[in-house]
XYZ file of C-alpha atoms in Angstrom:
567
model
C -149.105 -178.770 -12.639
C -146.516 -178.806 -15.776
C -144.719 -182.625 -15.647
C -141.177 -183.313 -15.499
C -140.169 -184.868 -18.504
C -136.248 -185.677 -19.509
C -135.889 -182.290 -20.934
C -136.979 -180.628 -17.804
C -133.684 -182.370 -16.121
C -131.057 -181.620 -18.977
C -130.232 -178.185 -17.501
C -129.776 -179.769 -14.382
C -127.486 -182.872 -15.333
C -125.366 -180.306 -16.783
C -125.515 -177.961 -13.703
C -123.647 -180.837 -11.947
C -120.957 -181.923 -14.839
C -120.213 -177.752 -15.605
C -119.160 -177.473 -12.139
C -116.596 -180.540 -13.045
C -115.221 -178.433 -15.836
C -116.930 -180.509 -18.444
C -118.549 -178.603 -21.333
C -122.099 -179.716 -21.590
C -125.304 -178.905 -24.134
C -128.441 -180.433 -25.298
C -129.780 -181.545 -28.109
C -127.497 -180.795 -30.464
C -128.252 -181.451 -34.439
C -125.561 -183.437 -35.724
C -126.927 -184.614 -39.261
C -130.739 -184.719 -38.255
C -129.742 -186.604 -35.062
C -130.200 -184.902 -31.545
C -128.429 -186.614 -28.555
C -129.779 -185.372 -25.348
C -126.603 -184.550 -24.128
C -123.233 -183.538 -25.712
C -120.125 -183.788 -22.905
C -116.852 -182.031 -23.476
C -113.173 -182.468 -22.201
C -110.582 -183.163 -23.967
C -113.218 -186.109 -24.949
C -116.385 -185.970 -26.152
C -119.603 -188.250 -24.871
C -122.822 -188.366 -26.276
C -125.777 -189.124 -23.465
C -129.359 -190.169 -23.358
C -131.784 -189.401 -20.377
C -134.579 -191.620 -19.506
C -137.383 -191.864 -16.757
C -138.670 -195.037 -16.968
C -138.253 -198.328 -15.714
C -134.880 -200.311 -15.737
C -135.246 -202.061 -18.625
C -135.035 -199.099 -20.780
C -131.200 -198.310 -19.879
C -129.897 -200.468 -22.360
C -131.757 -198.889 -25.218
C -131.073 -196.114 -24.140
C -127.175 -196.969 -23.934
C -127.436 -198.498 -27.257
C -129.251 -195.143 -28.514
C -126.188 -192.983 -27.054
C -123.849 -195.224 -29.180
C -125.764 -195.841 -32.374
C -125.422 -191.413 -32.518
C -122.184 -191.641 -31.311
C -120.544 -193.804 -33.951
C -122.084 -192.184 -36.916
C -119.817 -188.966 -35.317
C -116.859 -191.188 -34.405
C -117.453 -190.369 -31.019
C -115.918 -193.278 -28.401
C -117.695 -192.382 -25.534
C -121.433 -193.151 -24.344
C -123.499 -192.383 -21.054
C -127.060 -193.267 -20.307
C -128.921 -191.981 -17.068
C -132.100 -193.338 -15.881
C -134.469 -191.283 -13.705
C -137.626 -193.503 -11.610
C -140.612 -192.955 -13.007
C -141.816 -191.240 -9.550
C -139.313 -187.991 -10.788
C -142.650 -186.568 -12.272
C -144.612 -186.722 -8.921
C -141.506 -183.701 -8.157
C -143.213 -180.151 -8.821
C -140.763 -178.475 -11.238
C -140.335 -175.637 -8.309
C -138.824 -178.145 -6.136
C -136.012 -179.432 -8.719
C -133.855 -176.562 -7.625
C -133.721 -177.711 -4.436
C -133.377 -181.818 -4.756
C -131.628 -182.229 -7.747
C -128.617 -183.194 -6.521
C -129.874 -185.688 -4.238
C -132.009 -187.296 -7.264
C -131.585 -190.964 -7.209
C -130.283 -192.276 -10.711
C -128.912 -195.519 -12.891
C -126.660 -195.090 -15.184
C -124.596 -197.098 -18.054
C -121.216 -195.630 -18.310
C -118.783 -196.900 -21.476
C -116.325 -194.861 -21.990
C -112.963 -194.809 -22.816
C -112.096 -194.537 -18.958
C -114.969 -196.359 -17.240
C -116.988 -199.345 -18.368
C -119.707 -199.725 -15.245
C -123.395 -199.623 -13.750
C -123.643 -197.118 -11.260
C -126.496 -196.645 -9.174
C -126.339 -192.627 -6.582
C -127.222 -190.003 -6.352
C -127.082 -187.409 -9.816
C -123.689 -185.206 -8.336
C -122.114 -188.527 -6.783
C -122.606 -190.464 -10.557
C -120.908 -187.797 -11.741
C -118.740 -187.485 -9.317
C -117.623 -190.921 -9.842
C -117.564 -190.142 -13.386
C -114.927 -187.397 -13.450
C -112.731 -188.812 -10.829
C -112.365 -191.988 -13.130
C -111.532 -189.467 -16.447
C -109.103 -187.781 -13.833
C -107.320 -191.655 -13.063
C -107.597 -192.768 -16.765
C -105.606 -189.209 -18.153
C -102.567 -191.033 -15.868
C -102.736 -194.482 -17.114
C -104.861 -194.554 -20.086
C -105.654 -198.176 -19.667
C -109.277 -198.576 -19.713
C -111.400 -199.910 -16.677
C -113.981 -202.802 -17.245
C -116.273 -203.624 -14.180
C -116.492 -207.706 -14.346
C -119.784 -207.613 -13.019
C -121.632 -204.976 -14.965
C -120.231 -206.947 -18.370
C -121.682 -210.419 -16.412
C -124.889 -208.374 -16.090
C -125.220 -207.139 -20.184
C -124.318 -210.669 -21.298
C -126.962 -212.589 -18.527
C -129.726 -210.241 -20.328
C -128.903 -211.497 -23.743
C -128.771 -215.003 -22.712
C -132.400 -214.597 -21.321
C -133.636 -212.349 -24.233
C -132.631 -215.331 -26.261
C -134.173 -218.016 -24.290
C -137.370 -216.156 -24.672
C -137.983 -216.889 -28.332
C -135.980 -220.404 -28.158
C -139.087 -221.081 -25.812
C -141.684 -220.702 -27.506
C -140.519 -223.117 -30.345
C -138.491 -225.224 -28.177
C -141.037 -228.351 -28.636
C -141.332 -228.324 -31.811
C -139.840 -231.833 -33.070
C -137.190 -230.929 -35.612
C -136.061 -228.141 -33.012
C -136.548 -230.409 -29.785
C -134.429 -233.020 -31.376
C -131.692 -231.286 -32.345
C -131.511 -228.901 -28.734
C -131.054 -232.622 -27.293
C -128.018 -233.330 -28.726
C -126.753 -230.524 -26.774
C -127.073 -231.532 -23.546
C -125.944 -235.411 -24.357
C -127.416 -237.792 -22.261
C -130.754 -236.633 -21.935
C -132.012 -239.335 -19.385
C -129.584 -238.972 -16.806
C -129.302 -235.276 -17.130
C -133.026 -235.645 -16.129
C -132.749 -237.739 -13.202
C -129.573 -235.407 -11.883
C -132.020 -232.259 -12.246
C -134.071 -234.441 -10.527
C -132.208 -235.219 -7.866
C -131.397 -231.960 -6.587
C -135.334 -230.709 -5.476
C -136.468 -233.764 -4.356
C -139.782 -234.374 -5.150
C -140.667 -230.810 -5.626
C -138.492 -230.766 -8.491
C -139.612 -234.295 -9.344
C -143.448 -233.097 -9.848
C -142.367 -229.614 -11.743
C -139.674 -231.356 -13.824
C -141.734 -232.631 -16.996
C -143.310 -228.775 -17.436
C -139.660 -227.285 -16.531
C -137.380 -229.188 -18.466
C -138.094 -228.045 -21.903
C -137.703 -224.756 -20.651
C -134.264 -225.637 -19.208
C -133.288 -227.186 -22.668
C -134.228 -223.703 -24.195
C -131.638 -222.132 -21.337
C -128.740 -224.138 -22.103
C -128.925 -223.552 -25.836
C -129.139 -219.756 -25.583
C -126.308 -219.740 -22.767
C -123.939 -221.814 -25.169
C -124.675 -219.657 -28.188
C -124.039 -216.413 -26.228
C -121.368 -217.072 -25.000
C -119.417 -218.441 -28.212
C -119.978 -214.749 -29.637
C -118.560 -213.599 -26.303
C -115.656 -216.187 -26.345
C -115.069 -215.309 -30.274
C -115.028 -211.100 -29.548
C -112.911 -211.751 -26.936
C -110.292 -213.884 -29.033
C -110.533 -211.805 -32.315
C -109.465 -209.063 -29.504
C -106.930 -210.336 -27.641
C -105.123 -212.861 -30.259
C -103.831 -210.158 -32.729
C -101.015 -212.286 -33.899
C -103.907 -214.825 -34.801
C -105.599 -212.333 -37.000
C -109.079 -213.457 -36.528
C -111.525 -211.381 -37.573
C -113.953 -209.301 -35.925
C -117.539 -209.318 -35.098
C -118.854 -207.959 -37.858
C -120.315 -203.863 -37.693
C -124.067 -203.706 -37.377
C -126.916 -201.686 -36.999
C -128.374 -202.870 -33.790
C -131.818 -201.788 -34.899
C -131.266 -202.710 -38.152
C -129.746 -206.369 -38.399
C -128.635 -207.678 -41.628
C -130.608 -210.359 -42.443
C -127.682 -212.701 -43.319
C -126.143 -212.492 -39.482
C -126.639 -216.006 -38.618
C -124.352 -216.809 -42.013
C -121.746 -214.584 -40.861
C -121.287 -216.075 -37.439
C -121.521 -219.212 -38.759
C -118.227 -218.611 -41.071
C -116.825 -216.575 -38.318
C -117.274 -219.742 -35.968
C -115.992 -222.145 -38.677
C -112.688 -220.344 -38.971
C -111.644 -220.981 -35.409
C -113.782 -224.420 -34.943
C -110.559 -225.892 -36.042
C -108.620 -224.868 -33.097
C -111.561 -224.661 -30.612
C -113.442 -227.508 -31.829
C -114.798 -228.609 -28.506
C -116.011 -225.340 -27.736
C -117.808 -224.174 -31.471
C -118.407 -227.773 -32.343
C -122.111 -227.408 -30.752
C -123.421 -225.665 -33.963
C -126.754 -224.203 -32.546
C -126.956 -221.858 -35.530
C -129.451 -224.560 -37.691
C -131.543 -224.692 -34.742
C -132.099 -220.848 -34.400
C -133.151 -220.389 -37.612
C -135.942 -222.755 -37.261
C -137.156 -219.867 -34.821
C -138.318 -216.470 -35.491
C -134.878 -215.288 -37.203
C -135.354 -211.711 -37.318
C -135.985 -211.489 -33.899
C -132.559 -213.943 -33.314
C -131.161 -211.476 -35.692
C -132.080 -208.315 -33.476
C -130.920 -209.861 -30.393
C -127.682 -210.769 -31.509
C -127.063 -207.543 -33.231
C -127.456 -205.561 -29.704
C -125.092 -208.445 -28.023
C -122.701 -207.853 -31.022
C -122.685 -203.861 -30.486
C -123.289 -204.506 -26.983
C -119.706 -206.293 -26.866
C -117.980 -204.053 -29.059
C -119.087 -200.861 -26.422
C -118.459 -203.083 -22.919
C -114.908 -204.313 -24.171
C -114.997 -207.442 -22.213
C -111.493 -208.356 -23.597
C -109.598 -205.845 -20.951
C -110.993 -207.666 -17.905
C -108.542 -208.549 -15.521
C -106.794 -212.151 -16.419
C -107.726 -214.138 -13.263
C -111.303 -212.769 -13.719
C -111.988 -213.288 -17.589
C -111.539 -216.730 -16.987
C -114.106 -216.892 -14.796
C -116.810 -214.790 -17.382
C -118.208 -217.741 -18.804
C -119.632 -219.548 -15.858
C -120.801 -216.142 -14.207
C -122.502 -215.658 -17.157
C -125.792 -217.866 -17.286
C -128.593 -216.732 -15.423
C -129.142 -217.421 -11.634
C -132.561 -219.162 -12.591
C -130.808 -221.546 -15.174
C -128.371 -222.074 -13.028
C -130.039 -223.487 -9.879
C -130.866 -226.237 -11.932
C -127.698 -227.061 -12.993
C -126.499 -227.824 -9.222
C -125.561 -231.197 -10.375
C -122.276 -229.450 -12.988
C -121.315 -226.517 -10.392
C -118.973 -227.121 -7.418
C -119.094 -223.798 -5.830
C -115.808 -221.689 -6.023
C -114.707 -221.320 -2.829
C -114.699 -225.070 -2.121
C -112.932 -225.969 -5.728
C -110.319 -223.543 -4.764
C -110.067 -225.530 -1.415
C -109.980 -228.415 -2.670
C -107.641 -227.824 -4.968
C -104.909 -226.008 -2.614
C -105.361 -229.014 0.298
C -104.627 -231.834 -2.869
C -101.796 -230.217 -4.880
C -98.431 -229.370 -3.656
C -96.553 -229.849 -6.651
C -96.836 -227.792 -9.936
C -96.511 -230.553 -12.675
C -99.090 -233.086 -11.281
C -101.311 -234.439 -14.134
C -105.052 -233.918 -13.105
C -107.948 -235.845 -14.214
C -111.995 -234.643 -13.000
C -113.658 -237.855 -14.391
C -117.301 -235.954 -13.952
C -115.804 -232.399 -14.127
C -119.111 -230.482 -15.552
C -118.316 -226.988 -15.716
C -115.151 -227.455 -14.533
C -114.588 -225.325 -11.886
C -112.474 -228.097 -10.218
C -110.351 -228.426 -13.400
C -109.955 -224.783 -13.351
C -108.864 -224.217 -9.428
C -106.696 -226.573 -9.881
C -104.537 -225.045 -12.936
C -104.823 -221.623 -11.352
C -103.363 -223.416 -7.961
C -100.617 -225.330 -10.235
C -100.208 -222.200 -11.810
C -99.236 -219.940 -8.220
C -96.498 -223.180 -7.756
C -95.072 -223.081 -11.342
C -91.655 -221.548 -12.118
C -90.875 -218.649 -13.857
C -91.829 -219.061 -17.593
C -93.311 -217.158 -20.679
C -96.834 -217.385 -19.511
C -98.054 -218.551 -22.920
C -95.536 -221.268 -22.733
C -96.659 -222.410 -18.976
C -100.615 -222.525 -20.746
C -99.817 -225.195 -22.912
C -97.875 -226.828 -20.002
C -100.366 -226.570 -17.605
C -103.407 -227.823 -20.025
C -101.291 -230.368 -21.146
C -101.295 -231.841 -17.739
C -105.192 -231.777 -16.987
C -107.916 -233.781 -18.501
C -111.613 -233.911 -17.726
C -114.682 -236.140 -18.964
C -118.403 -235.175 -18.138
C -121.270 -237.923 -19.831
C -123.281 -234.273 -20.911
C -122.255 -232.183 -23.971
C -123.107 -229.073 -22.532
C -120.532 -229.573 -19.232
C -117.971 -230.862 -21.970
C -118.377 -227.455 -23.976
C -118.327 -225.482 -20.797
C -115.450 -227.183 -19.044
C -113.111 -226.461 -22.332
C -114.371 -222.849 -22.800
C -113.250 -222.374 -18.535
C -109.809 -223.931 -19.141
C -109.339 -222.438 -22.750
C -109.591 -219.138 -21.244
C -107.218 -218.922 -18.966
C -105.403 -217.644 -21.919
C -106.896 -216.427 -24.955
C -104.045 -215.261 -26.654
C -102.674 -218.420 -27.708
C -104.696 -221.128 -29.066
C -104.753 -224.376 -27.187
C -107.660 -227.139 -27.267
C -108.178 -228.382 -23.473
C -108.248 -232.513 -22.669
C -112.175 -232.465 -22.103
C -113.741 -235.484 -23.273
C -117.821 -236.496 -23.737
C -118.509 -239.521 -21.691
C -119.259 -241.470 -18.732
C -116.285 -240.798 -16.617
C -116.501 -244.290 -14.448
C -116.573 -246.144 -18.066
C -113.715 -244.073 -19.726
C -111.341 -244.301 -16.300
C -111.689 -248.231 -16.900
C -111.344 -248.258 -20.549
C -109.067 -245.097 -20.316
C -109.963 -243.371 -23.810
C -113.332 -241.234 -24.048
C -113.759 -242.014 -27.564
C -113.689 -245.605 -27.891
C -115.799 -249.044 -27.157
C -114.553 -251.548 -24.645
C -113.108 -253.791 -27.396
C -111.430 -250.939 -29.254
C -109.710 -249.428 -26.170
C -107.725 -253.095 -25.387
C -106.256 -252.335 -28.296
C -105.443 -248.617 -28.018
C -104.150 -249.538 -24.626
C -101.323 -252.060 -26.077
C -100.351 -249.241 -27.901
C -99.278 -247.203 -24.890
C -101.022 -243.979 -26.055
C -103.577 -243.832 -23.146
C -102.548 -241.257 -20.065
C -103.484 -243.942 -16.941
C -100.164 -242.021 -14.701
C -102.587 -239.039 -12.933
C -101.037 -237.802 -9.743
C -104.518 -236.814 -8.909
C -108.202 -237.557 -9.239
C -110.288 -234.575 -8.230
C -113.794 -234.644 -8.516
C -117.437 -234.065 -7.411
C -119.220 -237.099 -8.570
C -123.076 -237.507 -8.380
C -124.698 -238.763 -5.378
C -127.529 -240.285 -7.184
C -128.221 -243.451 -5.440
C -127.978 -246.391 -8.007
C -131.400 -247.946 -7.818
C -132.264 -244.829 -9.288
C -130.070 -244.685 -12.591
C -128.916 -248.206 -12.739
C -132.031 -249.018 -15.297
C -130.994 -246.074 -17.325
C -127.974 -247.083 -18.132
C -126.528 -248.997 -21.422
C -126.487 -253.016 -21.529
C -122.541 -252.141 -21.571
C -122.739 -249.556 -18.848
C -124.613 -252.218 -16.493
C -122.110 -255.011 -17.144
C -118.932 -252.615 -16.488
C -120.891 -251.624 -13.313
C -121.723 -255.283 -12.419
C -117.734 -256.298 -12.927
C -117.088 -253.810 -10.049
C -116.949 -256.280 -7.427
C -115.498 -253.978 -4.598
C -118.657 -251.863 -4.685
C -121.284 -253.284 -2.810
C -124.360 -252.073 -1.141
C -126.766 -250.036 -1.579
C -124.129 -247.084 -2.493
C -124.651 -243.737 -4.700
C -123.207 -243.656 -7.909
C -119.944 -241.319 -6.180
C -118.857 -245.208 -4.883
C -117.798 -246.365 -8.462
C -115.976 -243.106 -9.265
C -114.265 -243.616 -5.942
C -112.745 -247.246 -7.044
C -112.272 -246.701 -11.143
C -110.097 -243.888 -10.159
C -108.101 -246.355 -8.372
C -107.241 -247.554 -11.772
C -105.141 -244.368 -13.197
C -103.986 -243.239 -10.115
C -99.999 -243.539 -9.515
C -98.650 -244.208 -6.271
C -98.320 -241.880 -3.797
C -101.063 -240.119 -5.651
C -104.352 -238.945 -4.618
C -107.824 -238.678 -4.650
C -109.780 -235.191 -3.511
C -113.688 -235.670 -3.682
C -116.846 -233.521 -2.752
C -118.041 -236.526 -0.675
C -121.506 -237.290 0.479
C -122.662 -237.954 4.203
C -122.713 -241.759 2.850
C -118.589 -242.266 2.488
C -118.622 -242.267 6.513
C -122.078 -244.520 7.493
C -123.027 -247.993 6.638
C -123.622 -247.095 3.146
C -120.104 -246.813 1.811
C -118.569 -249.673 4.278
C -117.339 -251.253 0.901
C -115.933 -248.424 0.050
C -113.969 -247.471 2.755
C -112.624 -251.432 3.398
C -111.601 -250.568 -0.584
C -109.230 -248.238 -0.044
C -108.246 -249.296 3.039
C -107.151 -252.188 1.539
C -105.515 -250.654 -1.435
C -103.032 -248.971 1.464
C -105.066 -245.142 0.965
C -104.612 -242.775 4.087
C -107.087 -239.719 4.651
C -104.770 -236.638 4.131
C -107.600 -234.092 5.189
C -111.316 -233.847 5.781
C -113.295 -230.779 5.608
C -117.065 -229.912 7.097
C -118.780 -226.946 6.415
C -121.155 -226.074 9.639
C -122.629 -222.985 7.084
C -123.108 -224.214 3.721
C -122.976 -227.158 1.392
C -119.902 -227.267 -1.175
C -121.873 -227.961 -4.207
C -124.585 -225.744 -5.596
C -127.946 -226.489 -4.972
C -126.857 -229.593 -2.777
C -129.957 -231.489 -1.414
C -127.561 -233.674 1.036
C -124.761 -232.877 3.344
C -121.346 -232.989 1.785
C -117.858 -232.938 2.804
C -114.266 -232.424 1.130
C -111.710 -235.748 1.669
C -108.495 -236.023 0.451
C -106.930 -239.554 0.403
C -103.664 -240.049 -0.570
C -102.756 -243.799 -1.835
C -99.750 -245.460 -0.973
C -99.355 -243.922 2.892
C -97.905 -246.342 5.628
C -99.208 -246.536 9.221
C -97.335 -247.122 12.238
């Protein structure tokens, strides 16, 4: 029996896009180079066909467009066929074709998208968005599919940092990333038990790996997407490359690239990771960025929708890496609740004293945004950032908190208040940056914000025999001068009482709380507050679900509000 191979299915494919009224023919030579497709309107897209396995649709995409741009065509289309399309005997493709089930990578002018059908409803799909886009000619970019592309790249990446990720001079300087290396270990810990506990030590160095390729990626994603969008800026662009063909000096052009914004996004390019890739295998860095560049430049991630593009960076690292981050991810559904039950006012000031990726940061400007008066948007940005601040004790959270909040709006450039340290410390010494003796001082000098109208956070619930011996000599004493936390409490007790200390009257605190705030374990903490006149304003239990990702204990959303009077 003769096998059906792509070519077998061109005649086909176009069957089903002629009877659109698109032009279609195959293999055309266009300077030694034969697409497999050639599609005609009053555009033109070059396609690729395929029947293999899903991995193959991006090179194929990335085919489509490499012929495409050396014709100045715009438009791209890729269409993936299961390998089982060559059990079909070619006498039966007449009747089934239609009905063949197919993936395909759309990016075109019109339609940016994964779309999994049948052949006739792909291209259905397909013509009915060139039909929407002749009205509007504002191009559609599916969120998702664009979260997809840029999840691949962070794992191709985290590949090679892998297998060179122990190596010393390389180990050393991927630490510096994530900060505080000990606690960030016993947090990781902390949310598998002692499942996690067992597979941590063989796991972790893997994890490191993770993080580094998920901050690199996306600081090529968050520079395309400025160079883009901030045209009065004048950045400019990712540079044009072969993605087959990398120029070997790519690292040095991002790296110059990165340096001429680092001044006005310092907390999110300031993690340099370029020195550490190119103690790797650099051409293979090279090739994998070179298909994320041209990968970018096809997927135009800067024409997502507003209220989703500043959500693209925390969607974007892998679910795997993720689940071990638990610790620095409130989930979004309860940050937006949180947020909406605490703040009723648009111009509170907002402090997250352990805000990791800061979704809680970011709820709450979108939810100070909705209550905001009519302004020039770019105008009610720096307003709005002006009037939140956030400290996390790991520089990865710090970087990923600021890229969150910086992109709410990319078109004007404005550094968030995230700050690297331990949040309980820096509430009671009330500057990130500074020793205990040196912030007395800054204090006198009234430069210190210690006026927030709220304190919204989801602290740890590590228990504090647990990190109390990891802590500093300083970090133990500050702890130990604490006096109104007692028992055997979780470390969420001491972020309960410093916020205390910059919290106005009348103002309040919103928490992810742990089962502990109600029993015998946070007695202390509750005769605290009680004390210091706070009323509970709202408390929320979840019969489904925990609030935080990857929660190993029950938690609950409390608002208290300080200041209330009782009858």
């Amino acid at each position: 029996m003769t096998k059906i191979t792509e070519r077998t299915l061109y005649p086909y494919i176009c069957k089903i896009f002629e009877e659109y009224d698109w032009k279609c023919e195959t293999e055309i030579s266009i300077e030694r180079e034969f697409p497999d497709l050639i599609i005609k309107k009053e555009e033109t897209v070059f396609g690729e066909v395929k029947i293999d396995t899903e991995r193959k649709l991006i090179d194929a995409i990335l085919d489509a467009h490499d012929k495409a741009k050396k014709k100045g065509v715009a438009n791209t289309i890729a269409i993936l066929f299961p390998r089982d399309v060559r059990s079909i005997h070619p006498n039966e493709l007449d009747r089934v074709y239609r009905n063949l089930e197919v993936k395909c990578l759309i990016l075109t002018k019109w339609l940016s998208d994964r779309i999994e059908g049948t052949l006739e409803e792909v291209v259905q799909i397909f013509d009915k968005k060139y039909q929407e886009w002749q009205v509007i000619k504002i191009p559609k970019v599916d969120y998702s599919f664009v979260v997809d592309v840029v999840r691949e790249f962070v794992r191709d990446l985290a590949v090679i940092l892998r297998r060179h990720i122990t190596k010393e001079p390389i180990y050393d300087s991927a630490l510096a990333i994530i900060g505080r290396f000990d606690l960030f270990k016993l947090f990781v810990e902390e949310l598998g038990g002692e499942r996690v506990e067992r597979e941590i030590e063989e796991e972790f160095n893997l994890l490191i790996a993770d993080i580094a390729s998920y901050i690199f990626v996306n600081q090529i994603l968050f520079y395309h997407i400025i160079s883009e969008k901030s045209e009065k800026l004048d950045y400019p662009k990712l540079p044009e490359v072969d993605p087959l063909n990398p120029p070997e000096d790519l690292l040095n052009i991002l790296e110059k690239l990165f340096e001429n914004v680092s001044e006005k996004y310092s907390k999110i390019f300031g993690l340099n990771l370029i020195p550490i890739l190119y103690k790797t295998e650099k051409d293979r860095v090279n090739l994998c960025i070179a298909k994320l560049i041209e990968a970018l430049k096809i997927l135009k991630p800067q024409h997502i929708e507003e209220d989703l593009l500043g959500r693209l960076y925390s969607e974007t690292i892998p679910p795997e890496t993720r689940k071990n981050l638990g610790a620095f991810y409130t989930k979004p559904e309860a940050a937006k609740l949180l947020a909406n039950l605490a703040i009723d006012r648009w111009e509170v000031k907002v402090l997250d004293p352990a805000c990791g990726s800061g979704t809680l940061l970011v709820e709450s400007y979108l939810r100070k945004k909705k209550l905001a008066p009519k302004m020039d948007k770019h105008e009610l940005h720096k307003k709005l950032l002006e009037q939140i601040y956030g400290i996390d004790i790991m520089h990865f959270a710090f970087h990923m908190a600021s890229i969150n909040l910086a992109s709410q709006d990319l078109e004007v450039p404005v550094e968030p208040n995230i700050m690297v340290g331990d949040g309980i410390s820096k509430i009671v010494q009330s500057n990130p940056q500074l020793t205990l003796e040196e912030w007395f001082e800054e204090v006198s000098k009234g430069i210190i914000p210690k006026d927030f109208d709220l304190v919204i956070m989801n602290p740890p619930f590590t228990r504090r025999e647990r990190f109390i011996n990891l802590l500093r000599e300083e970090e133990k004493e500050l702890l130990r001068s604490m006096e109104d936390v007692r028992g055997r409490v979780g470390y969420w007790a001491y972020f309960v009482v410093a916020s205390d200390k910059v919290l106005k009257d009348n103002g309040n605190i919103a928490l992810v709380a742990p089962e502990g705030f109600f029993n015998w374990e946070g007695e202390s903490i509750r005769l605290f507050l009680l004390n210091k006149g706070y009323g509970i304003k709202y408390i929320v239990k979840s019969h489904l679900e925990f609030f935080s990702e990857q929660a190993a204990f029950r938690d609950y959303l409390v608002v208290l509000e300080k200041g209330i009077e009782y009858d």
